[in-house]
Coordinates of C-alpha atoms (C1' of nucleotides) in Angstrom, one line a residue:
Chain A
M1 CA -13.0 -15.0 -9.5
T2 CA -11.4 -18.1 -10.2
R3 CA -13.5 -21.2 -11.4
V4 CA -11.6 -23.2 -8.7
F5 CA -13.9 -22.5 -5.9
A6 CA -17.3 -22.8 -7.9
P7 CA -18.1 -26.1 -6.8
L8 CA -17.6 -25.4 -3.4
I9 CA -19.3 -22.4 -3.6
S10 CA -22.4 -23.9 -5.6
L11 CA -22.7 -26.6 -2.8
F12 CA -23.1 -24.3 -0.2
A13 CA -25.6 -22.4 -2.2
E14 CA -27.5 -25.2 -2.8
A15 CA -27.6 -26.0 0.7
T16 CA -28.1 -23.2 2.5
E17 CA -30.4 -21.4 0.0
L18 CA -27.8 -18.5 0.2
E19 CA -26.9 -16.4 -3.2
E20 CA -23.4 -17.6 -4.7
R21 CA -22.0 -14.5 -4.0
E22 CA -23.1 -14.3 -0.3
V23 CA -21.6 -17.8 0.0
A24 CA -18.3 -16.9 -1.6
G25 CA -17.8 -14.3 0.8
L26 CA -18.2 -15.9 4.0
L27 CA -16.3 -18.9 3.0
C28 CA -12.8 -18.4 4.5
P29 CA -9.5 -20.1 5.3
P30 CA -9.7 -22.0 9.0
P31 CA -7.4 -20.7 11.8
S32 CA -4.8 -23.9 10.9
A33 CA -5.0 -26.3 8.2
E34 CA -5.0 -28.8 10.2
L35 CA -8.6 -28.2 10.6
G36 CA -9.5 -28.2 7.0
D37 CA -8.8 -26.3 3.7
F38 CA -12.0 -23.4 3.5
A39 CA -14.6 -23.3 6.8
F40 CA -18.2 -21.8 6.2
P41 CA -19.2 -20.2 9.6
C42 CA -23.0 -20.5 10.1
F43 CA -23.6 -17.6 12.0
V44 CA -25.5 -15.4 9.6
L45 CA -28.0 -18.7 9.2
A46 CA -28.8 -18.6 12.3
K47 CA -31.2 -15.6 12.9
R48 CA -32.9 -17.1 9.6
L49 CA -33.7 -20.6 10.7
R50 CA -33.7 -19.8 14.4
K51 CA -31.3 -22.8 15.4
S52 CA -27.8 -22.1 17.0
P53 CA -24.9 -21.8 14.6
A54 CA -23.3 -25.1 16.0
Q55 CA -26.7 -26.8 15.3
I56 CA -26.6 -25.3 11.8
A57 CA -23.3 -26.4 11.2
A58 CA -23.6 -29.7 12.1
E59 CA -26.7 -30.2 9.9
L60 CA -25.1 -28.6 7.3
A61 CA -22.2 -30.8 7.5
E62 CA -24.3 -34.1 7.1
R63 CA -25.8 -32.4 4.0
V64 CA -22.6 -31.6 2.1
D65 CA -20.5 -34.8 3.2
S66 CA -18.5 -35.8 0.4
N67 CA -18.8 -35.5 -3.3
D68 CA -16.6 -35.0 -6.4
A69 CA -15.3 -31.8 -4.7
I70 CA -15.5 -32.3 -1.4
A71 CA -13.6 -35.3 0.6
S72 CA -15.2 -34.2 3.9
A73 CA -17.3 -31.8 5.9
V74 CA -16.9 -31.6 9.7
A75 CA -18.8 -29.6 11.9
V76 CA -16.4 -28.0 14.2
G77 CA -18.9 -26.0 16.6
P78 CA -20.8 -22.6 14.4
Y79 CA -18.5 -23.9 11.3
V80 CA -18.7 -26.4 9.0
N81 CA -14.7 -27.0 8.0
V82 CA -14.4 -28.6 4.4
R83 CA -11.5 -30.7 3.3
L84 CA -11.4 -30.8 -0.6
H85 CA -10.2 -33.1 -3.3
R86 CA -6.9 -31.8 -4.0
A87 CA -6.4 -33.3 -7.9
P88 CA -9.6 -31.4 -9.2
F89 CA -8.8 -28.5 -7.4
T90 CA -5.5 -28.2 -8.3
S91 CA -6.0 -29.4 -11.7
T92 CA -8.4 -26.4 -12.7
L93 CA -5.9 -23.8 -11.3
L94 CA -3.2 -25.1 -13.2
E95 CA -5.1 -25.2 -16.1
E96 CA -6.8 -21.5 -15.5
V97 CA -2.9 -19.9 -15.4
R98 CA -1.6 -22.1 -18.3
N99 CA -4.6 -20.6 -20.3
Q100 CA -4.3 -17.2 -19.1
G101 CA -1.0 -16.9 -18.3
E102 CA 0.0 -13.2 -16.9
Q103 CA -4.1 -12.6 -16.9
F104 CA -4.8 -14.8 -14.4
G105 CA -6.1 -12.7 -11.8
S106 CA -7.2 -9.7 -13.8
S107 CA -11.2 -8.9 -14.8
S108 CA -13.3 -6.7 -16.6
S109 CA -14.9 -5.5 -14.0
G110 CA -13.5 -2.2 -15.2
N111 CA -14.4 -2.6 -18.8
G112 CA -15.7 0.7 -20.2
K113 CA -15.4 2.6 -17.0
C114 CA -12.3 5.3 -16.7
V115 CA -10.2 6.3 -13.5
V116 CA -8.1 9.1 -13.4
L117 CA -5.3 8.9 -10.7
D118 CA -3.8 11.9 -9.6
F119 CA -0.7 11.5 -8.0
S120 CA 3.1 12.2 -7.3
S121 CA 2.7 16.0 -8.4
P122 CA 5.8 17.8 -7.4
N123 CA 6.8 21.3 -7.9
M124 CA 9.1 22.2 -10.7
A125 CA 12.7 23.1 -9.7
K126 CA 12.9 21.4 -6.5
P127 CA 14.3 18.0 -5.6
F128 CA 13.1 14.7 -5.8
H129 CA 13.1 13.8 -2.3
V130 CA 12.3 10.4 -0.5
G131 CA 9.1 12.6 0.8
H132 CA 7.5 12.0 -2.7
L133 CA 7.9 8.3 -2.6
S134 CA 4.7 7.3 -1.1
S135 CA 2.1 9.1 -3.3
T136 CA 4.3 8.4 -6.6
I137 CA 4.7 4.4 -5.5
I138 CA 1.0 4.0 -4.5
G139 CA -0.2 5.9 -7.3
G140 CA 1.9 4.0 -9.7
S141 CA 0.7 0.9 -8.3
L142 CA -3.1 1.4 -8.4
S143 CA -2.6 2.7 -11.8
R144 CA -1.4 -0.9 -13.0
L145 CA -3.8 -2.6 -10.4
F146 CA -7.4 -0.7 -12.3
A147 CA -5.7 -1.6 -15.4
Y148 CA -5.5 -5.1 -14.0
Q149 CA -9.4 -4.6 -13.6
G150 CA -10.1 -3.6 -17.3
Y151 CA -10.4 0.0 -16.4
R152 CA -9.2 2.5 -19.0
V153 CA -6.5 4.6 -16.4
V154 CA -5.5 8.4 -17.2
R155 CA -2.4 9.3 -14.9
I156 CA -2.0 12.8 -14.1
N157 CA 1.1 14.7 -12.8
H158 CA -0.3 17.9 -11.1
L159 CA 2.7 19.4 -11.3
G160 CA 3.4 22.1 -9.0
D161 CA 4.3 24.8 -11.8
W162 CA 2.8 27.9 -11.1
G163 CA 2.4 30.7 -8.7
T164 CA 4.8 33.3 -6.5
P165 CA 7.6 30.4 -6.1
V166 CA 8.3 30.5 -9.4
G167 CA 8.9 34.4 -9.1
Q168 CA 11.1 33.8 -6.5
Q169 CA 13.1 31.5 -9.1
I170 CA 13.3 33.8 -11.9
T171 CA 14.4 36.8 -9.5
A172 CA 17.2 34.2 -8.1
F173 CA 18.7 33.5 -11.2
K174 CA 18.3 36.8 -12.8
R175 CA 20.5 38.0 -9.4
W176 CA 22.9 35.2 -9.3
G177 CA 22.0 32.5 -11.8
D178 CA 24.6 31.0 -14.2
G179 CA 23.8 29.5 -17.6
T180 CA 26.3 27.2 -17.8
E181 CA 25.8 25.8 -14.3
L182 CA 22.3 25.3 -15.3
D183 CA 22.7 23.7 -18.5
R184 CA 24.7 21.2 -16.2
H185 CA 23.3 20.8 -13.3
P186 CA 19.6 22.6 -13.7
I187 CA 17.9 21.0 -10.6
A188 CA 20.8 21.3 -8.4
H189 CA 21.7 25.2 -9.6
M190 CA 17.8 25.9 -9.1
V191 CA 17.6 24.5 -5.6
D192 CA 20.9 26.8 -4.3
L193 CA 19.6 29.8 -6.1
Y194 CA 16.2 29.4 -4.4
Q195 CA 17.9 28.6 -0.6
R196 CA 19.7 31.4 -1.4
F197 CA 16.8 33.6 -2.1
H198 CA 14.9 32.6 1.2
R199 CA 18.2 33.5 3.1
E200 CA 18.4 36.8 1.6
K201 CA 14.7 37.8 2.1
A202 CA 15.1 38.9 5.5
E203 CA 17.7 41.3 5.0
N204 CA 16.7 42.6 1.8
P205 CA 13.2 43.2 1.5
G206 CA 12.8 44.3 -1.9
L207 CA 13.6 40.7 -3.1
E208 CA 10.0 39.5 -2.4
E209 CA 8.5 42.6 -4.1
E210 CA 10.6 41.3 -7.1
A211 CA 9.5 37.9 -7.2
R212 CA 6.0 39.3 -7.4
E213 CA 6.8 41.2 -10.1
W214 CA 8.4 38.5 -12.0
F215 CA 5.4 36.6 -11.6
R216 CA 3.2 38.9 -12.6
K217 CA 5.2 39.4 -16.1
L218 CA 4.8 35.7 -16.5
E219 CA 0.8 35.6 -16.0
T220 CA 0.8 38.6 -18.3
G221 CA 2.9 36.7 -20.7
D222 CA 6.0 38.6 -20.8
K223 CA 8.7 36.7 -23.8
E224 CA 11.3 36.8 -21.3
A225 CA 9.7 35.8 -18.5
R226 CA 7.9 32.9 -20.0
E227 CA 10.9 31.4 -22.0
F228 CA 12.9 31.1 -18.8
W229 CA 9.6 28.9 -17.1
E230 CA 9.2 26.7 -20.0
H231 CA 13.0 26.0 -19.9
I232 CA 12.8 25.3 -16.3
R233 CA 9.5 23.2 -16.7
S234 CA 11.1 21.3 -19.4
V235 CA 14.2 20.1 -17.6
S236 CA 12.5 20.1 -14.2
I237 CA 10.2 17.5 -16.0
Q238 CA 13.3 15.3 -17.8
E239 CA 14.7 15.0 -14.3
L240 CA 11.8 13.6 -13.0
N241 CA 11.2 11.2 -15.6
R242 CA 14.1 9.9 -14.8
A243 CA 13.4 9.4 -11.4
Y244 CA 9.9 8.2 -12.1
A245 CA 11.5 5.5 -14.7
R246 CA 14.0 4.4 -11.9
L247 CA 10.6 3.6 -10.0
N248 CA 8.8 2.2 -13.0
V249 CA 6.1 4.7 -12.9
E250 CA 4.4 6.4 -16.1
F251 CA 2.3 9.1 -16.8
D252 CA -0.5 10.1 -18.9
A253 CA 0.2 13.8 -18.9
Y254 CA 1.7 16.7 -17.0
L255 CA -1.2 18.6 -16.6
G256 CA 0.2 21.4 -14.3
E257 CA -1.4 24.3 -12.4
A258 CA -0.4 26.6 -14.8
F259 CA -2.4 24.4 -17.4
Y260 CA -5.7 25.6 -15.9
E261 CA -4.7 29.2 -15.7
G262 CA -6.9 30.2 -18.7
M263 CA -10.1 28.5 -17.2
L264 CA -10.0 30.1 -13.6
Q265 CA -12.2 33.2 -14.4
E266 CA -14.9 31.1 -16.0
T267 CA -14.7 28.5 -12.9
I268 CA -15.1 31.5 -10.7
E269 CA -18.3 32.3 -12.7
E270 CA -19.7 29.0 -12.4
V271 CA -19.1 28.5 -8.8
Q272 CA -21.0 32.0 -8.5
K273 CA -24.1 31.0 -11.0
A274 CA -24.3 27.9 -8.2
G275 CA -25.4 30.7 -5.7
I276 CA -23.3 29.2 -2.7
T277 CA -20.3 31.9 -3.0
E278 CA -19.8 35.1 -0.2
V279 CA -17.6 37.9 0.2
S280 CA -16.0 37.8 3.7
D281 CA -12.7 40.0 4.5
G282 CA -12.1 40.9 0.9
A283 CA -12.5 37.7 -0.4
L284 CA -14.8 35.6 -2.2
I285 CA -15.2 32.2 -0.4
V286 CA -17.5 29.2 -0.4
P287 CA -19.3 28.6 3.1
L288 CA -19.2 25.0 3.8
D289 CA -21.3 24.8 6.7
S290 CA -24.4 23.1 5.3
K291 CA -21.4 20.4 4.7
G292 CA -20.3 20.2 8.6
I293 CA -17.1 22.1 7.1
K294 CA -16.2 25.2 9.9
T295 CA -13.5 26.3 7.2
P296 CA -14.8 28.1 4.3
L297 CA -13.2 27.4 0.7
I298 CA -11.4 30.2 -0.3
L299 CA -11.7 30.8 -4.1
R300 CA -10.1 34.6 -4.6
K301 CA -8.3 36.4 -2.4
S302 CA -9.0 39.8 -1.1
D303 CA -6.1 40.9 -3.4
G304 CA -7.9 39.9 -6.1
S305 CA -5.6 36.7 -6.9
T306 CA -6.7 32.9 -6.8
I307 CA -5.4 30.0 -4.8
Y308 CA -5.1 26.1 -5.3
A309 CA -8.4 25.6 -4.5
T310 CA -9.9 27.5 -7.5
R311 CA -7.2 25.6 -9.6
D312 CA -8.5 22.1 -8.1
I313 CA -12.1 22.8 -9.3
A314 CA -10.8 23.8 -12.3
A315 CA -8.7 20.7 -12.5
A316 CA -11.9 18.4 -11.6
R317 CA -14.3 19.9 -14.1
Y318 CA -11.6 19.3 -16.8
R319 CA -11.2 16.0 -16.0
A320 CA -14.9 15.3 -15.5
E321 CA -15.7 17.1 -18.7
N322 CA -12.6 15.1 -20.8
Y323 CA -12.6 11.9 -19.0
R324 CA -15.8 11.6 -18.0
F325 CA -14.4 9.5 -15.4
D326 CA -16.2 6.7 -12.7
L327 CA -13.4 7.3 -10.3
C328 CA -11.1 10.0 -9.9
L329 CA -8.2 9.2 -7.0
Y330 CA -6.1 12.2 -5.5
V331 CA -3.2 10.1 -4.1
V332 CA -2.1 12.8 -1.6
A333 CA -0.6 12.7 2.1
H334 CA -3.4 13.1 5.2
D335 CA -2.1 16.6 5.8
Q336 CA -4.5 17.9 2.9
E337 CA -7.5 16.1 4.3
L338 CA -9.4 19.4 4.9
H339 CA -8.6 21.0 1.5
F340 CA -10.2 17.5 -0.1
R341 CA -13.0 17.8 2.0
Q342 CA -13.8 21.6 1.2
L343 CA -13.1 20.7 -2.8
F344 CA -15.4 17.7 -2.5
A345 CA -18.5 19.1 -0.7
T346 CA -17.9 22.9 -3.3
L347 CA -18.0 20.2 -6.3
E348 CA -21.4 18.6 -4.7
L349 CA -23.0 22.1 -3.7
M350 CA -22.3 23.3 -7.8
G351 CA -24.6 20.1 -8.3
Y352 CA -21.8 18.0 -9.9
D353 CA -22.8 14.3 -9.5
W354 CA -20.0 13.3 -10.1
A355 CA -18.5 14.9 -6.7
K356 CA -19.1 12.0 -5.4
R357 CA -17.1 9.9 -7.2
C358 CA -14.0 11.7 -6.1
V359 CA -11.9 10.5 -3.5
H360 CA -8.8 11.4 -1.7
V361 CA -6.7 8.3 -1.5
Q362 CA -4.6 9.8 1.7
F363 CA -1.4 7.9 3.3
G364 CA 0.6 8.7 6.3
H365 CA 3.6 10.2 7.0
V366 CA 7.2 9.0 6.9
H367 CA 8.9 10.3 9.9
G368 CA 12.7 10.5 10.2
M369 CA 13.9 10.9 6.5
S370 CA 15.8 14.0 7.1
T371 CA 19.8 13.9 6.8
R372 CA 21.9 15.0 10.0
K373 CA 21.7 18.5 8.3
G374 CA 18.5 18.4 8.1
G375 CA 17.5 18.4 4.6
A376 CA 15.7 15.6 3.2
I377 CA 17.3 12.5 2.2
L378 CA 17.3 12.6 -2.2
L379 CA 15.7 9.8 -3.6
D380 CA 18.5 9.0 -5.7
E381 CA 20.7 8.9 -2.6
L382 CA 18.0 5.9 -1.2
L383 CA 18.0 4.0 -4.6
D384 CA 21.7 4.1 -4.8
R385 CA 22.4 3.2 -1.3
A386 CA 20.0 0.0 -1.6
T387 CA 21.4 -0.8 -4.9
E388 CA 25.2 -0.7 -3.6
K389 CA 24.2 -3.2 -0.8
V390 CA 22.6 -5.1 -3.3
R391 CA 25.9 -5.2 -5.2
E392 CA 27.6 -6.5 -2.2
T393 CA 25.6 -9.7 -2.2
V394 CA 25.2 -10.3 -5.9
M395 CA 29.1 -9.6 -6.2
A396 CA 29.5 -12.7 -3.3
N397 CA 28.4 -15.0 -5.7
Q398 CA 30.6 -15.6 -7.9
T399 CA 29.6 -19.0 -9.5
L400 CA 26.3 -17.7 -10.8
F401 CA 27.7 -14.2 -12.1
R402 CA 30.8 -15.5 -13.4
D403 CA 29.9 -15.2 -17.4
V404 CA 27.6 -12.2 -17.0
P405 CA 27.9 -9.2 -18.6
A406 CA 28.6 -6.0 -16.6
A407 CA 25.8 -4.2 -17.7
E408 CA 23.5 -7.3 -16.6
I409 CA 24.3 -7.1 -12.8
D410 CA 23.9 -3.5 -13.0
E411 CA 20.3 -4.4 -14.4
V412 CA 20.0 -6.5 -11.5
C413 CA 21.3 -4.9 -8.5
E414 CA 18.9 -2.1 -9.8
A415 CA 16.0 -4.3 -10.2
V416 CA 16.7 -5.4 -6.7
G417 CA 17.6 -2.6 -4.5
V418 CA 14.9 -0.2 -6.1
G419 CA 12.5 -3.1 -5.6
A420 CA 13.3 -3.1 -2.1
V421 CA 12.5 0.4 -1.7
I422 CA 9.6 0.5 -3.4
F423 CA 8.4 -2.9 -1.2
G424 CA 9.6 -1.2 1.8
T425 CA 6.6 1.5 0.9
L426 CA 3.8 -0.7 0.5
N427 CA 4.3 -3.3 2.7
H428 CA 2.0 -1.6 5.4
R429 CA -1.5 0.2 5.4
R430 CA -1.4 3.3 3.8
T431 CA -3.3 5.2 6.7
K432 CA -0.4 4.8 8.9
D433 CA 2.3 6.9 9.6
V434 CA 5.9 5.2 9.8
E435 CA 9.2 5.2 11.2
F436 CA 11.7 5.4 8.2
S437 CA 15.2 4.1 9.4
W438 CA 18.3 3.1 6.9
D439 CA 18.5 -0.4 8.8
N440 CA 14.9 -1.2 7.7
A441 CA 15.1 0.1 4.1
L442 CA 18.8 -1.6 3.7
N443 CA 17.5 -5.2 5.3
F444 CA 17.0 -7.5 2.5
N445 CA 15.9 -10.6 4.6
G446 CA 12.3 -11.8 5.7
E447 CA 9.6 -10.0 4.6
T448 CA 10.9 -7.8 1.9
G449 CA 11.2 -7.0 -1.6
P450 CA 14.2 -9.1 -2.5
Y451 CA 12.6 -12.0 -0.6
V452 CA 9.5 -12.2 -3.1
Q453 CA 12.5 -11.5 -5.9
Y454 CA 14.5 -14.2 -4.6
A455 CA 11.9 -16.6 -4.5
H456 CA 10.8 -15.6 -8.3
A457 CA 14.7 -15.8 -9.3
R458 CA 14.7 -19.1 -7.8
L459 CA 11.8 -20.4 -9.9
C460 CA 13.2 -18.9 -13.0
S461 CA 16.7 -20.8 -11.8
I462 CA 14.4 -24.3 -12.1
L463 CA 13.1 -24.0 -14.8
R464 CA 16.0 -22.9 -16.7
K465 CA 17.8 -26.0 -15.4
A466 CA 14.5 -27.8 -17.1
G467 CA 15.2 -26.6 -19.9
D468 CA 11.4 -26.5 -21.8
E469 CA 8.8 -24.9 -20.0
P470 CA 6.4 -27.5 -19.3
R471 CA 3.6 -27.9 -21.7
G472 CA -0.1 -29.8 -21.4
A473 CA -1.8 -31.0 -18.1
A474 CA 0.4 -32.5 -15.5
N475 CA -0.7 -35.4 -13.7
V476 CA -2.2 -34.0 -10.6
E477 CA -2.8 -36.8 -8.7
L478 CA 1.1 -37.2 -8.0
L479 CA 0.8 -33.6 -6.0
T480 CA 0.0 -35.4 -2.9
H481 CA 2.5 -33.3 -0.5
D482 CA 0.7 -31.0 2.0
A483 CA 3.5 -27.7 1.3
E484 CA 2.6 -28.9 -2.8
W485 CA -1.1 -28.0 -1.7
A486 CA -0.4 -24.9 0.4
L487 CA 1.2 -23.4 -2.5
V488 CA -1.8 -24.4 -4.6
K489 CA -4.4 -22.9 -2.4
E490 CA -2.2 -19.8 -2.4
L491 CA -2.0 -19.4 -5.8
A492 CA -5.7 -19.8 -6.1
R493 CA -6.3 -16.8 -4.0
F494 CA -4.7 -14.1 -6.2
P495 CA -7.7 -13.0 -8.0
E496 CA -9.7 -12.1 -4.9
V497 CA -6.5 -10.6 -4.0
V498 CA -6.3 -8.0 -6.5
E499 CA -9.8 -7.6 -6.5
E500 CA -9.7 -6.5 -2.6
A501 CA -6.7 -4.1 -3.3
C502 CA -8.6 -2.0 -5.5
A503 CA -11.7 -1.6 -3.8
Q504 CA -9.8 -0.5 -0.8
Y505 CA -7.0 1.8 -2.8
E506 CA -4.7 -0.5 -0.7
P507 CA -1.4 -1.8 -3.1
S508 CA -0.2 -3.3 0.4
C509 CA -3.2 -6.3 0.0
V510 CA -1.0 -7.3 -2.6
A511 CA 2.4 -6.7 -1.2
R512 CA 1.6 -8.9 1.3
Y513 CA -0.1 -11.6 -0.7
A514 CA 3.2 -11.7 -2.7
V515 CA 5.2 -12.1 0.8
D516 CA 2.7 -15.3 1.4
L517 CA 3.1 -16.9 -1.7
A518 CA 6.8 -16.5 -1.8
R519 CA 6.9 -18.2 1.6
A520 CA 4.7 -20.9 0.5
F521 CA 7.0 -21.2 -2.5
T522 CA 10.3 -21.5 -0.3
V523 CA 9.1 -24.5 1.7
F524 CA 7.6 -25.9 -1.2
Y525 CA 11.0 -25.8 -2.8
D526 CA 12.8 -27.0 0.8
Q527 CA 10.5 -30.2 1.3
C528 CA 9.7 -30.9 -2.2
R529 CA 12.4 -31.2 -5.2
V530 CA 11.5 -31.0 -8.4
L531 CA 14.2 -31.9 -10.8
G532 CA 15.4 -35.5 -10.8
E533 CA 12.3 -36.9 -9.3
E534 CA 10.1 -39.7 -11.4
P535 CA 9.5 -38.0 -14.8
E536 CA 5.8 -37.8 -14.5
L537 CA 6.2 -36.3 -10.8
S538 CA 8.8 -34.2 -11.6
A539 CA 6.6 -32.8 -14.5
A540 CA 3.4 -32.5 -12.4
R541 CA 6.2 -30.4 -9.9
L542 CA 7.7 -28.4 -12.8
S543 CA 3.8 -27.5 -13.8
L544 CA 3.1 -25.9 -10.0
V545 CA 6.8 -24.1 -10.3
N546 CA 5.8 -22.7 -13.6
T547 CA 2.5 -21.4 -12.3
T548 CA 3.8 -20.0 -9.5
R549 CA 6.4 -18.2 -11.7
V550 CA 3.7 -16.2 -13.6
V551 CA 1.4 -15.4 -10.7
I552 CA 4.5 -13.8 -8.8
S553 CA 5.8 -12.1 -11.7
S554 CA 2.0 -10.7 -11.8
A555 CA 2.0 -9.9 -8.1
L556 CA 5.3 -8.4 -8.5
H557 CA 4.6 -6.1 -11.9
L558 CA 1.1 -4.7 -9.7
L559 CA 3.9 -3.2 -7.6
C560 CA 5.9 -1.6 -9.9
M561 CA 8.6 -4.0 -8.9
K562 CA 10.9 -5.6 -11.5
T563 CA 11.2 -9.4 -12.0
P564 CA 14.9 -10.5 -12.0
E565 CA 15.7 -14.0 -13.6
R566 CA 18.8 -14.3 -11.4
M567 CA 19.9 -12.2 -8.1
Chain B
rG1 C1' -10.4 25.1 21.7
rC2 C1' -12.3 22.4 17.0
rG3 C1' -11.6 18.5 13.5
rC4 C1' -9.1 14.3 11.1
rU5 C1' -5.8 9.9 11.6
rC6 C1' -3.4 6.6 14.4
rA7 C1' -1.9 3.6 19.2
rU8 C1' -1.2 -4.3 18.6
rA9 C1' 5.5 -8.8 21.2
rG10 C1' 12.1 -4.8 22.8
rC11 C1' 11.7 -2.9 17.5
rU12 C1' 8.5 -2.9 12.2
rC13 C1' 3.9 -4.5 10.5
rA14 C1' -0.6 -7.9 9.9
rA15 C1' -5.4 -10.1 11.9
rU16 C1' -10.2 -12.1 5.7
rU17 C1' -13.9 -5.7 7.5
rG18 C1' -17.9 -8.3 14.0
rG19 C1' -15.9 -14.5 13.9
rA20 C1' -12.3 -20.2 16.4
rU21 C1' -6.0 -20.7 20.0
rA22 C1' -4.2 -12.4 17.9
rG23 C1' -0.3 -13.8 13.3
rA24 C1' 4.6 -12.2 10.6
rG25 C1' 9.5 -10.4 9.8
rC26 C1' 14.0 -7.9 12.4
rA27 C1' 17.0 -8.1 16.9
rU28 C1' 17.9 -12.8 20.7
rC29 C1' 18.9 -17.9 21.6
rU30 C1' 18.7 -22.9 19.5
rG31 C1' 19.0 -26.1 15.1
rA32 C1' 19.0 -28.1 9.0
rC33 C1' 20.4 -32.4 3.9
rU34 C1' 27.9 -33.8 -0.2
rA35 C1' 20.4 -32.5 -3.5
rC36 C1' 17.0 -27.8 -7.8
rG37 C1' 20.5 -20.8 -5.0
rG38 C1' 21.7 -20.3 2.5
rA39 C1' 18.9 -13.1 0.3
rU40 C1' 16.5 -19.7 2.5
rC41 C1' 14.3 -23.6 5.9
rA42 C1' 12.6 -25.8 11.0
rG43 C1' 12.0 -24.5 16.4
rA44 C1' 12.4 -21.1 21.1
rA45 C1' 11.0 -17.2 23.5
rG46 C1' 8.4 -12.9 23.2
rG47 C1' 0.8 -10.3 24.6
rU48 C1' -4.0 -7.8 30.3
rU49 C1' -4.6 -5.8 21.7
rG50 C1' -2.7 2.6 25.3
rG51 C1' -6.1 2.8 30.2
rG52 C1' -11.9 2.3 31.6
rG53 C1' -17.1 1.8 30.5
rG54 C1' -21.0 0.1 26.7
rU55 C1' -23.3 -2.6 22.1
rU56 C1' -24.2 -8.9 22.0
rC57 C1' -23.9 -15.7 21.4
rG58 C1' -19.0 -13.2 20.3
rA59 C1' -14.5 -7.1 20.1
rC60 C1' -8.3 -5.7 18.0
rU61 C1' -12.3 -4.3 14.9
rC62 C1' -18.3 -0.7 16.4
rC63 C1' -20.3 3.3 20.7
rC64 C1' -18.9 6.8 24.5
rU65 C1' -14.9 8.4 27.8
rC66 C1' -9.7 9.3 29.4
rU67 C1' -4.6 9.4 28.4
rG68 C1' -0.5 9.9 24.3
rA69 C1' 1.3 10.6 19.1
rG70 C1' 0.9 12.8 14.3
rC71 C1' -1.4 16.6 11.0
rG72 C1' -4.9 20.4 10.0
rC73 C1' -8.3 24.2 11.2
rA74 C1' -9.4 31.7 5.4
rC75 C1' -6.3 34.2 1.8
rC76 C1' 0.9 28.6 1.3
rA77 C1' 0.2 24.0 -1.8

RNA sequence: GCGCUCAUAGCUCAAUUGGAUAGAGCAUCUGACUACGGAUCAGAAGGUUGGGGGUUCGACUCCCUCUGAGCGCACCA
């Protein structure tokens, strides 16, 4: 929380005898700036004081009227609308950002705490398509948000690197694979082979048996199977890291399904010790009726092998023991809701107190992301098209990029194109299904990533032309324009937006804020000239410009977006 | 059949978690300075918040019901 609201909050806390925290939660901007800067709704006091909210508002307005911080307090119906003295508020805010820099908006609320994030988690030897975007980007942004709140963050990629599909991949390669092709285009080649396997298995039932045999060999440590698996896994990770680098996302560990193989026996024994298992149709299950779930969790199949549920229990226990997390977030699509309810319920029945600190951060489907041929759109295809579209605009701006080296132009196009895609997946609440369209994905006007980055580039441009960054305190008394004031108020919101985004696991809060801030700036930019005014006014505005640049850059960073200085 | 999620302007999304006259962008139409970058700004038009009940000072928000959509319901992940 910023100090800027402190005078306002303490004043109302005193007048109403409410806790400061409660007051902070109640204060809100009025529907229109003409009504005032902040509003205090009096409904909660009505019951306690046995008076109508309007009456309370009227009395409260009398009590808090004008002092150092507040210029006026007017009762409008059940609200007390407050107008602030702009200068002290602005002065405090600018000073705070000047002192804290990129740390403005961060907090220490997560100090000493640990959050584990499980996200992205694709299957190995498969293409990285746009279906993986949501988990990857939401997880990536949440990582940064929690780190910003002081948490120790552990980012885990629960890679799909085990199970019968691996046996199928080995079988396909042994039959039709090409070593040099594998070296040149490992993923593409493996995808071709995998698809061929599924085409041919209908006419050749022996293939499935062969695949099971290869997987059995892999499980029992057969050298040939193991070496092939390791090679495919390693090139898959290389390929994935390339995609993650484009998306500005990183992981602390690839702990795939294979990693937990050695723990499964012990895991099953632990579940059995809890006395919650049953044998049903030859399978070992955990009935969950007591938790209101009709479908049991399957611990071991009737053929004796295990499935994902057992591995997820093992993974959860591993994370609890090794990281002692305060929060374990699974950023996984909505389809797996039942599975996670089963998993968490089982962990609770096992008596783990940390089970209730596990959360399924689910998100909706993105529909219509298939190509005409029926396959999914590849990530690179989407990013490349976005980047090329950006290049058209950049190339049209001859004057700005005249002396800029080609490599730097490439960098800008990449930053903006990828930024547009990232922003596109974060600017709506994660639970709702969305419709993908190329028109929308490649529209860079209005509420988009480029709009926010463009505002940042203009801010940088002003600062570049001004020469040195503004230092020291500005004469904030000169910042009297409404557009300046609106921008200042918008800047002050940033810390609570970050807090909100963490509390709800909603990066979209930050995305929405970034647009609001960028808009407040462009309105200011349109109405207030910075350079070439009276030196003192120019300096004051420059100070506001630099503050805005810092905050917009922080917001973009939290969204895993780059902050180009020109575009 | 049961469960989860969703339904807001022509389209894509908001709405400070129960608060003031439901707001933005896209598309459409109209306008903008020989000044810091027009990927911009200002304005117009666009709504019975899927339908119907209920809860209360107040409901897009909570409850019930109906309709529609997406997803999931034991050996895939």
